[in-house]
Short mmCIF file of C-alpha atoms in Angstrom, two decimals:
data_model
loop_
_atom_site.label_atom_id
_atom_site.label_comp_id
_atom_site.label_asym_id
_atom_site.label_seq_id
_atom_site.Cartn_x
_atom_site.Cartn_y
_atom_site.Cartn_z
CA UNK A 1035 260.31 -1.29 213.30
CA UNK A 1036 259.37 0.10 209.86
CA UNK A 1037 261.89 -2.35 208.41
CA UNK A 1038 259.86 -5.28 209.79
CA UNK A 1039 256.41 -3.86 208.89
CA UNK A 1040 257.23 -2.95 205.25
CA UNK A 1041 257.80 -6.58 204.07
CA UNK A 1042 254.63 -7.71 205.86
CA UNK A 1043 252.57 -5.00 204.11
CA UNK A 1044 254.13 -5.83 200.72
CA UNK A 1045 253.43 -9.56 201.18
CA UNK A 1046 249.83 -8.77 202.19
CA UNK A 1047 249.30 -6.60 199.09
CA UNK A 1048 250.97 -9.14 196.79
CA UNK A 1049 248.94 -12.09 198.12
CA UNK A 1050 245.74 -10.01 197.98
CA UNK A 1051 246.43 -9.22 194.30
CA UNK A 1052 247.20 -12.88 193.50
CA UNK A 1053 244.49 -14.65 195.50
CA UNK A 1054 241.84 -11.92 195.49
CA UNK A 1055 242.12 -10.62 191.92
CA UNK A 1056 244.32 -12.63 189.54
CA UNK A 1057 243.22 -16.14 190.60
CA UNK A 1058 239.43 -15.46 190.55
CA UNK A 1059 239.71 -13.71 187.16
CA UNK A 1060 241.74 -16.60 185.72
CA UNK A 1061 239.27 -19.22 187.01
CA UNK A 1062 236.31 -17.23 185.67
CA UNK A 1063 237.97 -16.96 182.24
CA UNK A 1064 238.86 -20.66 182.14
CA UNK A 1065 235.36 -21.74 183.25
CA UNK A 1066 233.79 -19.42 180.65
CA UNK A 1067 235.98 -20.90 177.90
CA UNK A 1068 235.58 -24.59 178.84
CA UNK A 1069 232.00 -24.60 180.19
CA UNK A 1070 230.31 -21.47 178.79
CA UNK A 1071 226.70 -22.53 179.47
CA UNK A 1072 227.38 -23.70 183.04
CA UNK A 1073 229.51 -20.62 183.83
CA UNK A 1074 226.54 -18.43 182.90
CA UNK A 1075 224.16 -20.26 185.27
CA UNK A 1076 222.84 -23.02 182.96
CA UNK A 1077 220.11 -20.66 181.78
CA UNK A 1078 217.24 -21.99 179.67
CA UNK A 1079 215.84 -19.80 176.91
CA UNK A 1080 212.60 -19.97 174.96
CA UNK A 1081 211.99 -17.71 171.99
CA UNK A 1082 215.14 -15.73 172.86
CA UNK A 1083 213.97 -15.02 176.42
CA UNK A 1084 215.48 -16.51 179.58
CA UNK A 1085 212.73 -18.45 181.38
CA UNK A 1086 214.75 -20.19 184.07
CA UNK A 1087 217.81 -22.19 184.99
CA UNK A 1088 218.41 -25.93 184.85
CA UNK A 1089 219.86 -25.59 188.38
CA UNK A 1090 216.99 -23.88 190.23
CA UNK A 1091 213.45 -25.21 190.50
CA UNK A 1092 210.30 -23.28 189.69
CA UNK A 1093 206.78 -23.54 191.05
CA UNK A 1094 204.24 -25.06 188.67
CA UNK A 1095 200.71 -25.12 190.08
CA UNK A 1096 198.36 -25.99 187.23
CA UNK A 1097 197.38 -29.57 186.45
CA UNK A 1098 198.77 -29.36 182.91
CA UNK A 1099 202.37 -29.17 184.19
CA UNK A 1100 204.55 -31.55 186.15
CA UNK A 1101 205.17 -30.31 189.69
CA UNK A 1102 208.59 -30.31 191.36
CA UNK A 1103 209.55 -31.09 194.92
CA UNK A 1104 208.02 -28.89 197.62
CA UNK A 1105 210.21 -25.92 198.51
CA UNK A 1106 210.71 -24.67 202.07
CA UNK A 1107 212.33 -21.33 201.17
CA UNK A 1108 210.90 -18.13 202.63
CA UNK A 1109 211.07 -14.34 202.21
CA UNK A 1110 210.40 -11.40 204.55
CA UNK A 1111 206.70 -10.72 205.07
CA UNK A 1112 205.86 -7.44 203.26
CA UNK A 1113 203.32 -6.63 205.98
CA UNK A 1114 205.65 -7.36 208.92
CA UNK A 1115 209.43 -7.48 208.41
CA UNK A 1116 209.92 -9.45 211.64
CA UNK A 1117 208.10 -12.44 210.07
CA UNK A 1118 208.62 -14.57 206.99
CA UNK A 1119 206.23 -15.97 204.39
CA UNK A 1120 206.53 -18.93 202.07
CA UNK A 1121 208.39 -18.05 198.85
CA UNK A 1122 208.98 -21.29 196.90
CA UNK A 1123 212.34 -21.61 195.13
CA UNK A 1124 213.61 -18.29 196.51
CA UNK A 1125 217.28 -18.46 195.50
CA UNK A 1126 218.11 -15.53 197.79
CA UNK A 1127 217.14 -17.60 200.82
CA UNK A 1128 218.21 -21.14 200.05
CA UNK A 1129 217.65 -23.64 202.82
CA UNK A 1130 215.48 -26.38 204.21
CA UNK A 1131 212.68 -26.04 206.74
CA UNK A 1132 214.83 -27.37 209.63
CA UNK A 1133 211.78 -29.29 210.87
CA UNK A 1134 212.80 -32.62 212.39
CA UNK A 1135 211.11 -36.03 212.23
CA UNK A 1136 209.20 -35.36 215.47
CA UNK A 1137 207.78 -32.04 214.22
CA UNK A 1138 203.96 -32.00 214.23
CA UNK A 1139 203.92 -29.20 211.62
CA UNK A 1140 206.05 -31.32 209.26
CA UNK A 1141 203.97 -34.46 209.84
CA UNK A 1142 200.72 -32.54 209.24
CA UNK A 1143 202.03 -30.96 206.04
CA UNK A 1144 203.27 -34.27 204.66
CA UNK A 1145 199.99 -36.01 205.57
CA UNK A 1146 198.00 -33.30 203.79
CA UNK A 1147 200.25 -33.48 200.70
CA UNK A 1148 200.00 -37.28 200.58
CA UNK A 1149 196.19 -37.10 200.75
CA UNK A 1150 196.08 -34.61 197.86
CA UNK A 1151 198.39 -36.75 195.75
CA UNK A 1152 196.46 -39.95 196.60
CA UNK A 1153 193.27 -38.26 195.33
CA UNK A 1154 195.12 -37.43 192.11
CA UNK A 1155 196.40 -40.98 191.51
CA UNK A 1156 194.80 -43.43 193.99
CA UNK A 1157 196.24 -46.60 192.44
CA UNK A 1158 199.92 -45.63 192.84
CA UNK A 1159 202.27 -45.27 195.81
CA UNK A 1160 203.19 -41.60 196.43
CA UNK A 1161 206.93 -41.10 195.76
CA UNK A 1162 208.71 -39.59 198.76
CA UNK A 1163 210.30 -36.74 196.78
CA UNK A 1164 206.85 -35.30 195.96
CA UNK A 1165 206.14 -34.64 199.65
CA UNK A 1166 209.59 -33.85 201.09
CA UNK A 1167 211.71 -30.76 200.55
CA UNK A 1168 215.38 -30.82 199.61
CA UNK A 1169 218.11 -29.36 201.81
CA UNK A 1170 218.42 -26.29 199.57
CA UNK A 1171 214.73 -25.82 198.81
CA UNK A 1172 215.76 -25.14 195.19
CA UNK A 1173 215.91 -28.67 193.74
CA UNK A 1174 215.01 -28.52 190.00
CA UNK A 1175 214.71 -32.30 189.62
CA UNK A 1176 212.35 -35.06 190.66
CA UNK A 1177 212.76 -38.81 190.54
CA UNK A 1178 211.50 -40.71 187.47
CA UNK A 1179 208.92 -42.28 189.83
CA UNK A 1180 207.78 -38.79 190.87
CA UNK A 1181 207.31 -37.80 187.23
CA UNK A 1182 205.56 -41.05 186.25
CA UNK A 1183 203.18 -40.67 189.20
CA UNK A 1184 201.96 -37.38 187.69
CA UNK A 1185 201.44 -38.71 184.15
CA UNK A 1186 197.66 -39.43 184.48
CA UNK A 1187 196.90 -35.92 185.78
CA UNK A 1188 199.02 -34.17 183.16
CA UNK A 1189 197.72 -36.32 180.29
CA UNK A 1190 194.11 -35.66 181.31
CA UNK A 1191 194.67 -31.90 181.67
CA UNK A 1192 196.40 -31.74 178.27
CA UNK A 1193 194.04 -34.19 176.55
CA UNK A 1194 197.04 -36.28 175.49
CA UNK A 1195 197.43 -40.06 175.55
CA UNK A 1196 199.12 -41.23 178.75
CA UNK A 1197 201.59 -43.25 176.68
CA UNK A 1198 202.80 -40.06 174.92
CA UNK A 1199 203.33 -38.24 178.23
CA UNK A 1200 205.04 -41.30 179.71
CA UNK A 1201 207.39 -41.40 176.69
CA UNK A 1202 208.33 -37.75 177.35
CA UNK A 1203 209.22 -38.63 180.95
CA UNK A 1204 211.41 -41.51 179.78
CA UNK A 1205 213.11 -39.28 177.15
CA UNK A 1206 213.93 -36.66 179.81
CA UNK A 1207 215.16 -39.06 182.48
CA UNK A 1208 218.87 -38.54 183.09
CA UNK A 1209 220.93 -41.37 184.55
CA UNK A 1210 223.71 -41.34 187.10
CA UNK A 1211 226.75 -39.21 186.26
CA UNK A 1212 229.37 -41.51 184.70
CA UNK A 1213 227.05 -44.37 185.61
CA UNK A 1214 228.07 -44.07 189.28
CA UNK A 1215 227.24 -40.75 190.95
CA UNK A 1216 223.80 -39.56 192.00
CA UNK A 1217 220.42 -41.01 191.17
CA UNK A 1218 218.35 -40.99 187.98
CA UNK A 1219 216.37 -37.75 187.78
CA UNK A 1220 214.10 -35.63 185.60
CA UNK A 1221 214.52 -31.86 185.24
CA UNK A 1222 211.00 -30.48 185.74
CA UNK A 1223 211.45 -27.30 183.67
CA UNK A 1224 212.94 -29.19 180.71
CA UNK A 1225 210.13 -31.77 180.87
CA UNK A 1226 207.44 -29.08 181.00
CA UNK A 1227 208.98 -27.28 178.00
CA UNK A 1228 208.95 -30.55 176.04
CA UNK A 1229 205.34 -31.04 177.11
CA UNK A 1230 204.42 -27.61 175.73
CA UNK A 1231 206.04 -28.54 172.43
CA UNK A 1232 204.22 -31.88 172.30
CA UNK A 1233 200.89 -30.15 172.95
CA UNK A 1234 201.15 -27.79 169.97
#
């Protein structure tokens, strides 16, 4: 019996070493050599300090910044661990709200958000990505339409000409990957950093 078990144990150990240690280390080394920035999380630095990632959204509340998509992520309630509270862009708890199209809570929230945005820019149609959450709740990008919708508010809050702010949106609009995959989008953090520079 030991004669049959010994090869099985050796194969298990060998495959564990190959697939559990050698392969992950090799892939990490190759990724770090070929794509160093992406392998480190696509971190964005300002004045030598990491302020975010190009891959994870952040919450911007003031009128002088562009706002991203709503986030449905949550965290445990500090007052009651059996409940959760809203924690926008919480990377430790990525996920959507799981509210369906017949959900009254979802319909009420979207209606309220649309009314707020309509008050901000009454002459424009509210882009859908400014009132709906993504599947991950961490989306760092908005559509060019979502960014252009916010131009009047941001320009007024920054005391900048709307044309200058609109030009920044156009400069930071990224097209489809290889001209085929995905949709045009604007990274909110990168746009807001450019806006800070333009306001100096």
